[in-house]
Short mmCIF file of C-alpha atoms (C1' of nucleotides) in Angstrom, two decimals:
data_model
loop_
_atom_site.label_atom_id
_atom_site.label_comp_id
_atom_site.label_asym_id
_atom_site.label_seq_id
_atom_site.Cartn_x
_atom_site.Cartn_y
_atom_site.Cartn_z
CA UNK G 1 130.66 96.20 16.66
CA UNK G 2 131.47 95.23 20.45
CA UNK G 3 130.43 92.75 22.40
CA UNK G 4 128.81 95.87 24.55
CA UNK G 5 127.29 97.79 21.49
CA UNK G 6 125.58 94.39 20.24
CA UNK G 7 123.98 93.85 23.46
CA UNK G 8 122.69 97.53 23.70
CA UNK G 9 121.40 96.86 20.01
CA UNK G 10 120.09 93.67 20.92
CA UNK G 11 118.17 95.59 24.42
CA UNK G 12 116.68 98.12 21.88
CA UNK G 13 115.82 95.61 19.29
CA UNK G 14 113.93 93.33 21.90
CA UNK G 15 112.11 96.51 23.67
CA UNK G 16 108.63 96.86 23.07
CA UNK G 17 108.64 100.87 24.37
CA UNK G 18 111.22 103.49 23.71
CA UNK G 19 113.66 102.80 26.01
CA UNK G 20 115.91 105.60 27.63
CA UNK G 21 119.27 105.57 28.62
CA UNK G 22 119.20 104.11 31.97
CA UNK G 23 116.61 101.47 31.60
CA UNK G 24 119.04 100.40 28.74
CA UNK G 25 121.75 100.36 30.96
CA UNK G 26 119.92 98.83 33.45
CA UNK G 27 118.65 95.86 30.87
CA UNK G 28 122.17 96.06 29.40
CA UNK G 29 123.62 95.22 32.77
CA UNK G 30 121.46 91.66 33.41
CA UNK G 31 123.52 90.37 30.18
CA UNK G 32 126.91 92.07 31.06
CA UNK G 33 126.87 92.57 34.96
CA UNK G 34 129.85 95.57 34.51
CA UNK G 35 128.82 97.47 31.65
CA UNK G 36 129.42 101.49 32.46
CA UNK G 37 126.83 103.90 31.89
CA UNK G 38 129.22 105.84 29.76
CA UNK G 39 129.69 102.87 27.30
CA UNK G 40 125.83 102.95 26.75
CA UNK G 41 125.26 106.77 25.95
CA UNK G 42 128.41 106.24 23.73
CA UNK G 43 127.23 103.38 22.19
CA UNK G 44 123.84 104.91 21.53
CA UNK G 45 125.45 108.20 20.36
CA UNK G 46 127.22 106.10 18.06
CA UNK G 47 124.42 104.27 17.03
CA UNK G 48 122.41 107.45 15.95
CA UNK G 49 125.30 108.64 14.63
CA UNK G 50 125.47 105.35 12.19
CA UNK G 51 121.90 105.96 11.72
CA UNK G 52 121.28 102.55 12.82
CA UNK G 53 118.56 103.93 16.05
CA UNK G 54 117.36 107.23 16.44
CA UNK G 55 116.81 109.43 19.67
CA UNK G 56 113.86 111.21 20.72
CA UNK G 57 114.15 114.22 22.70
CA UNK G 58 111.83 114.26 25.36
CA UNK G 59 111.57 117.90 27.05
CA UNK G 60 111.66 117.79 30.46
CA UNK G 61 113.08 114.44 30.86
CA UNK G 62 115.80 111.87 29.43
CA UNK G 63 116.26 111.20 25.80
CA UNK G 64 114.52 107.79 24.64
CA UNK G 65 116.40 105.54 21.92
CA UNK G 66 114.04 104.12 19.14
CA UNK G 67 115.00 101.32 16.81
CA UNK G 68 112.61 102.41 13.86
CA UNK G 69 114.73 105.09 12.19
CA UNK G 70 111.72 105.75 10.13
CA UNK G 71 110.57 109.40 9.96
CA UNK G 72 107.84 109.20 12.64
CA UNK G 73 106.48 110.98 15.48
CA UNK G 74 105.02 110.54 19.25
CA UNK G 75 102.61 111.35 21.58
CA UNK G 76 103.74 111.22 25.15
CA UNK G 77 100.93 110.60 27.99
CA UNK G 78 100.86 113.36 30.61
CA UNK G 79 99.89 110.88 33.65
CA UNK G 80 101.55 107.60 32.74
CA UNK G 81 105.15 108.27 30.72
CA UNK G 82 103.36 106.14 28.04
CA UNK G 83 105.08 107.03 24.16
CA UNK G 84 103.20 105.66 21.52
CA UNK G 85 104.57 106.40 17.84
CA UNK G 86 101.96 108.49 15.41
CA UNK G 87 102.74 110.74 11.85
CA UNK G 88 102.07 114.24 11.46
CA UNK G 89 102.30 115.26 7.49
CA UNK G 90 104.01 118.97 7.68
CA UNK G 91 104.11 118.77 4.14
CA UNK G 92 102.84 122.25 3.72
CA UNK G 93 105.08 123.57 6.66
CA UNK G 94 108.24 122.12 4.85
CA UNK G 95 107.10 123.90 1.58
CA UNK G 96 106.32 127.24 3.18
CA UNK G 97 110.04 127.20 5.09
CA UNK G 98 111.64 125.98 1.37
CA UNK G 99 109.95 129.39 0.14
CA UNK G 100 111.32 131.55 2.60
CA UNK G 101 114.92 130.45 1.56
CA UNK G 102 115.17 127.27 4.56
CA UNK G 103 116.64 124.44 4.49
CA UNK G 104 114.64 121.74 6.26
CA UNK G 105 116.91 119.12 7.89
CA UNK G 106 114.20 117.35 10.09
CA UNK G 107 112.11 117.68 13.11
CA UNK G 108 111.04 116.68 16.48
CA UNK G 109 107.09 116.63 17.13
CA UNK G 110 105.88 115.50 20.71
CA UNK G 111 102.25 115.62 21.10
CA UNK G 112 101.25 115.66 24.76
CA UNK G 113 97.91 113.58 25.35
CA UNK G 114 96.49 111.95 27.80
CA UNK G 115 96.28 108.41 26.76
CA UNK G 116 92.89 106.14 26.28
CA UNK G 117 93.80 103.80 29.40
CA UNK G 118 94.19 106.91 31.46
CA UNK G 119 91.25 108.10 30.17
CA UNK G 120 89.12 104.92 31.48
CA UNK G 121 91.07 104.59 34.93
CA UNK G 122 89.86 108.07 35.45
CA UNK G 123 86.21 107.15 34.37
CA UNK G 124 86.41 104.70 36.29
CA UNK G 125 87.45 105.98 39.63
CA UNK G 126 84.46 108.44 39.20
CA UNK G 127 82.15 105.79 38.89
CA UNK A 1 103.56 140.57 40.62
CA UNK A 2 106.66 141.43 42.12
CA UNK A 3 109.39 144.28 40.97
CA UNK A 4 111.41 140.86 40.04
CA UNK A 5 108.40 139.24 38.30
CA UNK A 6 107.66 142.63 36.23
CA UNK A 7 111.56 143.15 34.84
CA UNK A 8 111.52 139.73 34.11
CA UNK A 9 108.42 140.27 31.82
CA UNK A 10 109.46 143.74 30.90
CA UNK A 11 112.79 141.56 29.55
CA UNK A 12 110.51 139.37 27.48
CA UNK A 13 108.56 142.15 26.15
CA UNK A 14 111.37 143.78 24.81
CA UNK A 15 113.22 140.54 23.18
CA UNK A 16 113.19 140.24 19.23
CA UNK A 17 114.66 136.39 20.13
CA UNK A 18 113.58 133.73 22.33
CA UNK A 19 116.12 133.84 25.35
CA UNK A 20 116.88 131.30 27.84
CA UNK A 21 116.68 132.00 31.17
CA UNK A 22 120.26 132.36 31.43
CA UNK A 23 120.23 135.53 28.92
CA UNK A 24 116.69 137.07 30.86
CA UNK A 25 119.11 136.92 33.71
CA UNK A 26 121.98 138.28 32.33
CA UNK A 27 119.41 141.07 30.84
CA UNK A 28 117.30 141.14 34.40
CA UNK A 29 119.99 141.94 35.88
CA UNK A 30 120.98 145.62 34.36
CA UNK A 31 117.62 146.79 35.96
CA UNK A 32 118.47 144.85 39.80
CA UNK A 33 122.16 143.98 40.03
CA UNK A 34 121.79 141.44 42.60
CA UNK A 35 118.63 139.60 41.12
CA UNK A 36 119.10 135.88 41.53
CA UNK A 37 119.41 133.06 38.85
CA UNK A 38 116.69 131.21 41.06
CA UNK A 39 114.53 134.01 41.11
CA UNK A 40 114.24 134.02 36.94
CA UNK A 41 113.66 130.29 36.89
CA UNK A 42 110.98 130.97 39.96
CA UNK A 43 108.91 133.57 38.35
CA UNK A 44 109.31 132.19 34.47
CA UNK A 45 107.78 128.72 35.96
CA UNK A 46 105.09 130.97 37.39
CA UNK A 47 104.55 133.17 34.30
CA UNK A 48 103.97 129.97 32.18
CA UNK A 49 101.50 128.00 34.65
CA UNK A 50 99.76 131.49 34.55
CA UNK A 51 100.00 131.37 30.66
CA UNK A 52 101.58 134.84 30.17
CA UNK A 53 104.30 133.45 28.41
CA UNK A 54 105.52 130.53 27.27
CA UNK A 55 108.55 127.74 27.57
CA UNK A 56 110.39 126.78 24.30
CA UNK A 57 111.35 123.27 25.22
CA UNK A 58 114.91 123.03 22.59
CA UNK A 59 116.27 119.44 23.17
CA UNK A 60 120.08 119.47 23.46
CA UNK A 61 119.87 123.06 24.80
CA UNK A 62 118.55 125.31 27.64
CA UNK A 63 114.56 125.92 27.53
CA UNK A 64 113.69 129.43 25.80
CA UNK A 65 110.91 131.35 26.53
CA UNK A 66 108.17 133.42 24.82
CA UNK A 67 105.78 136.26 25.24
CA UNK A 68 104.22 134.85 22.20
CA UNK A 69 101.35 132.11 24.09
CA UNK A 70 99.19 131.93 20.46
CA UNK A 71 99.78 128.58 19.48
CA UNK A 72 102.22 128.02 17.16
CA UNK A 73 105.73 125.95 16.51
CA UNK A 74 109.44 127.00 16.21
CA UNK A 75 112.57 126.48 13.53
CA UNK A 76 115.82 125.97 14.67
CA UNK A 77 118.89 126.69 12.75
CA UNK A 78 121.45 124.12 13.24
CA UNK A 79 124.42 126.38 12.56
CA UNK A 80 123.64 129.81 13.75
CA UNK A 81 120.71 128.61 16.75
CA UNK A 82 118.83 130.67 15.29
CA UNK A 83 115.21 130.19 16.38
CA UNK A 84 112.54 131.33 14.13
CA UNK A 85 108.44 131.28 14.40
CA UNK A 86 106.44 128.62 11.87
CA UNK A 87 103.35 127.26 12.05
CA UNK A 88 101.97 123.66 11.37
CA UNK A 89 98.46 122.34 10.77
CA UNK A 90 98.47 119.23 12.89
CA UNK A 91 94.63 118.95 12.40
CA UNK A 92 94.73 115.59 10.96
CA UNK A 93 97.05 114.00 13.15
CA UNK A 94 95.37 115.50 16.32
CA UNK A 95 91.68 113.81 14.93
CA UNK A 96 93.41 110.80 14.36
CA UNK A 97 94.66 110.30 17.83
CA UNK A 98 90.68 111.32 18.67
CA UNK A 99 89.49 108.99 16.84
CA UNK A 100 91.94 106.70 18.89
CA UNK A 101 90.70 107.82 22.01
CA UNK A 102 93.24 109.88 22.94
CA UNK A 103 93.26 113.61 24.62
CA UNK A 104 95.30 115.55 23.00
CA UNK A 105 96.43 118.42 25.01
CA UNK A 106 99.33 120.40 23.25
CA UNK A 107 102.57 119.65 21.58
CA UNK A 108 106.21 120.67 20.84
CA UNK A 109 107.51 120.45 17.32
CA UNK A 110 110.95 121.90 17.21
CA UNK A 111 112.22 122.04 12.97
CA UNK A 112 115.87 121.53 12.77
CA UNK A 113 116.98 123.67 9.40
CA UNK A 114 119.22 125.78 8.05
CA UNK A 115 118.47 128.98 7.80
CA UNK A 116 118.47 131.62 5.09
CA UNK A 117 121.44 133.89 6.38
CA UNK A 118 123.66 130.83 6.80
CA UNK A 119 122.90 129.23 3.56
CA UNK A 120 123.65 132.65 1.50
CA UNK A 121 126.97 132.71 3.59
CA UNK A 122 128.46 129.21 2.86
CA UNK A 123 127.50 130.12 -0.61
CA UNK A 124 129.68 133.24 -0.06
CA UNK A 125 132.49 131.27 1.61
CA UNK A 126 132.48 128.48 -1.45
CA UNK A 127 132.78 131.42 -3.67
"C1'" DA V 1 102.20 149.01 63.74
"C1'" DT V 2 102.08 144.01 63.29
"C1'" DA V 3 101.30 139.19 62.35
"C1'" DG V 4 101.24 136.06 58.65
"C1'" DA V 5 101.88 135.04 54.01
"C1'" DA V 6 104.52 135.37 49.94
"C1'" DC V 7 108.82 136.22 47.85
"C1'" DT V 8 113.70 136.79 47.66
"C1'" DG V 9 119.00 135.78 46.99
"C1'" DA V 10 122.59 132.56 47.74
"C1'" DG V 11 124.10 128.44 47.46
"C1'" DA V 12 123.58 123.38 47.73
"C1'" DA V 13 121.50 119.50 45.44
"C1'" DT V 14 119.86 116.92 41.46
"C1'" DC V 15 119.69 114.75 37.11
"C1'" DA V 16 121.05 113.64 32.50
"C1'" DT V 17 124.82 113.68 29.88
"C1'" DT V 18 129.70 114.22 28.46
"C1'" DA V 19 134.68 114.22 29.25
"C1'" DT V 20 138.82 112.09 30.98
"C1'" DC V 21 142.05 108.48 31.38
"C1'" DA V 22 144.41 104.30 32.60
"C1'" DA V 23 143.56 99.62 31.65
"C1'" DA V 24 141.52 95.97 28.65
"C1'" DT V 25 140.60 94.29 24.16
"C1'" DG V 26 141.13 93.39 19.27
"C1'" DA V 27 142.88 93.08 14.45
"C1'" DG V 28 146.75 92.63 11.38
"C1'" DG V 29 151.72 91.70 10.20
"C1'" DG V 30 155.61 89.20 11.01
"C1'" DC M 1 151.83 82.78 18.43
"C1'" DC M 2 153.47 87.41 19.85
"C1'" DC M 3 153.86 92.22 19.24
"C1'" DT M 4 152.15 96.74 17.91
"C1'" DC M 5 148.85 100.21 17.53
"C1'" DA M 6 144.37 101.70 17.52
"C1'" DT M 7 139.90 101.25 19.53
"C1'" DT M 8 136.96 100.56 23.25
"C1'" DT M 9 136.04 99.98 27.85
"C1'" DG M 10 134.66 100.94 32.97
"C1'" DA M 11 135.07 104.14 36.66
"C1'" DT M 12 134.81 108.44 37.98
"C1'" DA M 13 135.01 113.42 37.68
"C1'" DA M 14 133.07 117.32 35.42
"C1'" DT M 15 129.44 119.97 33.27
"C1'" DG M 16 125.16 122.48 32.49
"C1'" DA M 17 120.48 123.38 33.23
"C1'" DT M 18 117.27 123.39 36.54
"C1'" DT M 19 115.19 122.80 41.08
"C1'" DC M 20 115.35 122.85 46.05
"C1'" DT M 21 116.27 124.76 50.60
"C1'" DC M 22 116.17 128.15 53.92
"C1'" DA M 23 117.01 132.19 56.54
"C1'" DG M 24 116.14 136.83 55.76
"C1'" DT M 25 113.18 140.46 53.49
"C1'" DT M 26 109.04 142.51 51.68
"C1'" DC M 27 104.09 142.78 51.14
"C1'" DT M 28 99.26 142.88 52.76
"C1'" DA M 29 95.47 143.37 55.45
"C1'" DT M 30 93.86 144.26 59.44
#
DNA sequence: ATAGAACTGAGAATCATTATCAAATGAGGG
DNA sequence: CCCTCATTTGATAATGATTCTCAGTTCTAT
């Protein structure tokens, strides 16, 4: 474990939103004023790799790192980049692919929303 | 709906897989030999804000598109890329994010798996 | 026919990510 | 301590998918 991936670890650890790879870099960078952007997406690769954070694909935009490795998934706001973590149970949908002969390896689920402090700034700009 | 637009959809139509827009143009491009790669991206953009078809949002991969616009999710074999139709009842999780005061307006759930054909040929391989 | 709008093809630009590579760092054995 | 060898680094070039730009072409409606 560099002195590099421990500070990346540390950035993701402190974070309080999934973080992508830039803002890490850019975070990483206040502790370690020449760390290369190609040390952090190897680091993170790494990392997932390990098992230690995971990534979450974002369509249309870069990948996010998350330090809860925990089967989970998001909801992505539409007007403000917000990601807030939720659980879908695709219990059933697992089953029915297992019956048809799949093997189910895991998933990415990204709900797109419009979040509840969206939802108020617009009220509110009616008003 | 231009002579571009329609072989583009006439493309889609005829698919049995969901092709990236590399592949439509490859395909596109047996019916107008000088059809442009910009022109494909251009009108698939415009097919899915009409909601005639549909973008497959694959993380790690090009985008895919559909002709399919019924709501419904996608499998994706890891070894052959393989992309196969599923379906998932997100009911609960969509009235829980309600309940939280959230919009929800659509989703992506991508299942990583392996598929039948694959599995049955390791097992051949092993043998 | 003709003006104006919409669309095109070609290629440049963009953005996230990965690859490359010489130099820096680190751990272990003498 | 110093040397060796492997790992990791930072800088930069390369890649791949997609979008943008723009002059030229094709519609459309009068």
């Amino acid at each position: 474990m560099s002195k590099q991936r421990q500070i990346i670890l540390d950035v993701l650890q402190r974070a309080s939103v999934h973080l992508s790879a830039d803002e890490i870099y850019s975070l990483a960078r206040a502790h370690l004023k020449n760390i290369g952007l190609g040390t952090v997406y190897r680091n993170l690769n790494a990392l997932c790799q390990q098992g230690i954070i995971r990534k979450i694909e974002i369509s249309g935009g870069p990948d996010r790192y998350d330090r809860n490795i925990e089967p989970h998934d998001h909801a992505l706001c539409v007007k403000c980049g917000a990601l807030k973590d939720c659980s879908a149970d695709l219990g059933e949908l697992y089953d029915a692919l297992r019956f048809d002969g799949v093997e189910v390896l895991g998933r990415n689920l990204l709900v797109y929303c419009i979040c509840k402090d969206c939802i108020e700034n617009t009220i509110k700009k009616v008003e």
